[in-house]
Amino acid sequence: DDFFWNIHQVLAAQPGPLPVDDLKETYAKQLRHKCCIERFLVVGEGGLGATLKRIPHIVTLIPSGGTISVRATQQPDITKAQLIEVDAAYRKELF
């Protein structure tokens, strides 16, 4: 829950889509701790973009000119409780 909330906060604070390759550095700068996505999601051969594709309710991928950028899927002013509800509903759909 905290990790998805942190990702949302980082992306929602950006003025526009963020290149996926800049996500970990931006996360670390904004939240002042390392982005250890591997603790929460399996990062495979497809890299970070492929990993984030599995959480479309949190992150939207935007392909552009051979690169991939990301933005928050939910509105910037969503509360943590609301984001947890969105995540629970998404997980329920999967099963």
PDB file of C-alpha atoms in Angstrom:
ATOM      1  CA  ASP A   1       0.000   0.000   0.000  1.00  0.00           C
ATOM      2  CA  ASP A   2       2.719   2.470   0.942  1.00  0.00           C
ATOM      3  CA  PHE A   3       4.773   1.727  -2.154  1.00  0.00           C
ATOM      4  CA  PHE A   4       1.857   2.340  -4.538  1.00  0.00           C
ATOM      5  CA  TRP A   5       1.008   5.497  -2.603  1.00  0.00           C
ATOM      6  CA  ASN A   6       4.606   6.676  -2.888  1.00  0.00           C
ATOM      7  CA  ILE A   7       4.692   5.992  -6.635  1.00  0.00           C
ATOM      8  CA  HIS A   8       1.411   7.863  -7.035  1.00  0.00           C
ATOM      9  CA  GLN A   9       2.698  10.856  -5.047  1.00  0.00           C
ATOM     10  CA  VAL A  10       5.892  11.059  -7.093  1.00  0.00           C
ATOM     11  CA  LEU A  11       4.080  10.873 -10.425  1.00  0.00           C
ATOM     12  CA  ALA A  12       1.253  13.195  -9.366  1.00  0.00           C
ATOM     13  CA  ALA A  13       3.824  15.846  -8.401  1.00  0.00           C
ATOM     14  CA  GLN A  14       5.331  15.922 -11.896  1.00  0.00           C
ATOM     15  CA  PRO A  15       4.284  18.664 -14.304  1.00  0.00           C
ATOM     16  CA  GLY A  16       3.893  16.078 -17.079  1.00  0.00           C
ATOM     17  CA  PRO A  17       4.743  12.524 -18.005  1.00  0.00           C
ATOM     18  CA  LEU A  18       8.071  11.320 -16.585  1.00  0.00           C
ATOM     19  CA  PRO A  19      10.458   9.184 -18.646  1.00  0.00           C
ATOM     20  CA  VAL A  20      10.340   5.725 -17.080  1.00  0.00           C
ATOM     21  CA  ASP A  21      14.132   5.673 -16.847  1.00  0.00           C
ATOM     22  CA  ASP A  22      13.967   8.724 -14.550  1.00  0.00           C
ATOM     23  CA  LEU A  23      11.396   7.265 -12.150  1.00  0.00           C
ATOM     24  CA  LYS A  24      13.763   5.722  -9.598  1.00  0.00           C
ATOM     25  CA  GLU A  25      15.939   8.830  -9.383  1.00  0.00           C
ATOM     26  CA  THR A  26      12.924  11.156  -9.136  1.00  0.00           C
ATOM     27  CA  TYR A  27      11.392   8.916  -6.457  1.00  0.00           C
ATOM     28  CA  ALA A  28      14.620   8.987  -4.426  1.00  0.00           C
ATOM     29  CA  LYS A  29      14.959  12.768  -4.721  1.00  0.00           C
ATOM     30  CA  GLN A  30      11.361  13.494  -3.792  1.00  0.00           C
ATOM     31  CA  LEU A  31      10.886  10.947  -1.005  1.00  0.00           C
ATOM     32  CA  ARG A  32      14.496  10.863   0.181  1.00  0.00           C
ATOM     33  CA  HIS A  33      14.774   7.109   0.158  1.00  0.00           C
ATOM     34  CA  LYS A  34      15.691   4.558  -2.466  1.00  0.00           C
ATOM     35  CA  CYS A  35      13.021   3.238  -4.834  1.00  0.00           C
ATOM     36  CA  CYS A  36      13.202  -0.511  -4.203  1.00  0.00           C
ATOM     37  CA  ILE A  37      10.514  -1.579  -6.641  1.00  0.00           C
ATOM     38  CA  GLU A  38      11.967  -5.090  -6.642  1.00  0.00           C
ATOM     39  CA  ARG A  39      10.720  -5.520  -3.052  1.00  0.00           C
ATOM     40  CA  PHE A  40       7.128  -5.087  -4.203  1.00  0.00           C
ATOM     41  CA  LEU A  41       6.996  -6.171  -7.853  1.00  0.00           C
ATOM     42  CA  VAL A  42       8.978  -8.656  -9.922  1.00  0.00           C
ATOM     43  CA  VAL A  43      11.140  -6.790 -12.423  1.00  0.00           C
ATOM     44  CA  GLY A  44      11.832  -9.165 -15.301  1.00  0.00           C
ATOM     45  CA  GLU A  45      13.680  -9.002 -18.581  1.00  0.00           C
ATOM     46  CA  GLY A  46      11.247  -6.412 -19.916  1.00  0.00           C
ATOM     47  CA  GLY A  47      12.560  -3.889 -17.396  1.00  0.00           C
ATOM     48  CA  LEU A  48      10.766  -1.287 -15.361  1.00  0.00           C
ATOM     49  CA  GLY A  49       8.292  -0.354 -18.098  1.00  0.00           C
ATOM     50  CA  ALA A  50       7.033  -3.927 -18.397  1.00  0.00           C
ATOM     51  CA  THR A  51       6.768  -4.161 -14.628  1.00  0.00           C
ATOM     52  CA  LEU A  52       4.747  -0.973 -14.311  1.00  0.00           C
ATOM     53  CA  LYS A  53       2.438  -2.179 -17.079  1.00  0.00           C
ATOM     54  CA  ARG A  54       1.090  -4.687 -14.539  1.00  0.00           C
ATOM     55  CA  ILE A  55      -0.273  -1.925 -12.294  1.00  0.00           C
ATOM     56  CA  PRO A  56      -2.382   0.148 -14.729  1.00  0.00           C
ATOM     57  CA  HIS A  57      -4.606   1.349 -11.890  1.00  0.00           C
ATOM     58  CA  ILE A  58      -1.582   3.162 -10.417  1.00  0.00           C
ATOM     59  CA  VAL A  59       0.662   4.010 -13.391  1.00  0.00           C
ATOM     60  CA  THR A  60      -0.203   4.858 -16.999  1.00  0.00           C
ATOM     61  CA  LEU A  61       2.505   4.177 -19.589  1.00  0.00           C
ATOM     62  CA  ILE A  62       2.823   6.594 -22.481  1.00  0.00           C
ATOM     63  CA  PRO A  63       4.928   5.428 -25.445  1.00  0.00           C
ATOM     64  CA  SER A  64       6.415   8.278 -27.448  1.00  0.00           C
ATOM     65  CA  GLY A  65       9.114   8.227 -30.090  1.00  0.00           C
ATOM     66  CA  GLY A  66      10.719   4.994 -28.951  1.00  0.00           C
ATOM     67  CA  THR A  67      10.716   5.908 -25.259  1.00  0.00           C
ATOM     68  CA  ILE A  68       8.205   5.246 -22.517  1.00  0.00           C
ATOM     69  CA  SER A  69       7.020   7.837 -20.044  1.00  0.00           C
ATOM     70  CA  VAL A  70       4.755   7.335 -17.039  1.00  0.00           C
ATOM     71  CA  ARG A  71       2.125   9.361 -15.255  1.00  0.00           C
ATOM     72  CA  ALA A  72      -0.219   8.756 -12.336  1.00  0.00           C
ATOM     73  CA  THR A  73      -3.392   6.987 -13.412  1.00  0.00           C
ATOM     74  CA  GLN A  74      -5.459   8.391 -10.554  1.00  0.00           C
ATOM     75  CA  GLN A  75      -6.234  12.056  -9.953  1.00  0.00           C
ATOM     76  CA  PRO A  76      -3.496  13.943  -8.065  1.00  0.00           C
ATOM     77  CA  ASP A  77      -5.811  14.734  -5.131  1.00  0.00           C
ATOM     78  CA  ILE A  78      -6.840  11.128  -4.415  1.00  0.00           C
ATOM     79  CA  THR A  79      -6.361  10.169  -0.765  1.00  0.00           C
ATOM     80  CA  LYS A  80      -4.284   7.228   0.379  1.00  0.00           C
ATOM     81  CA  ALA A  81      -7.444   5.489   1.589  1.00  0.00           C
ATOM     82  CA  GLN A  82      -9.060   5.946  -1.827  1.00  0.00           C
ATOM     83  CA  LEU A  83      -5.968   4.602  -3.578  1.00  0.00           C
ATOM     84  CA  ILE A  84      -6.032   1.541  -1.314  1.00  0.00           C
ATOM     85  CA  GLU A  85      -9.678   1.010  -2.295  1.00  0.00           C
ATOM     86  CA  VAL A  86      -8.802   1.311  -6.000  1.00  0.00           C
ATOM     87  CA  ASP A  87      -6.009  -1.225  -5.546  1.00  0.00           C
ATOM     88  CA  ALA A  88      -8.261  -3.649  -3.677  1.00  0.00           C
ATOM     89  CA  ALA A  89     -10.923  -3.395  -6.400  1.00  0.00           C
ATOM     90  CA  TYR A  90      -8.314  -3.990  -9.110  1.00  0.00           C
ATOM     91  CA  ARG A  91      -6.932  -7.049  -7.325  1.00  0.00           C
ATOM     92  CA  LYS A  92     -10.474  -8.375  -6.895  1.00  0.00           C
ATOM     93  CA  GLU A  93     -11.008  -8.083 -10.666  1.00  0.00           C
ATOM     94  CA  LEU A  94      -7.909 -10.187 -11.274  1.00  0.00           C
ATOM     95  CA  PHE A  95      -9.215 -13.100  -9.241  1.00  0.00           C
TER      96      PHE A  95
END
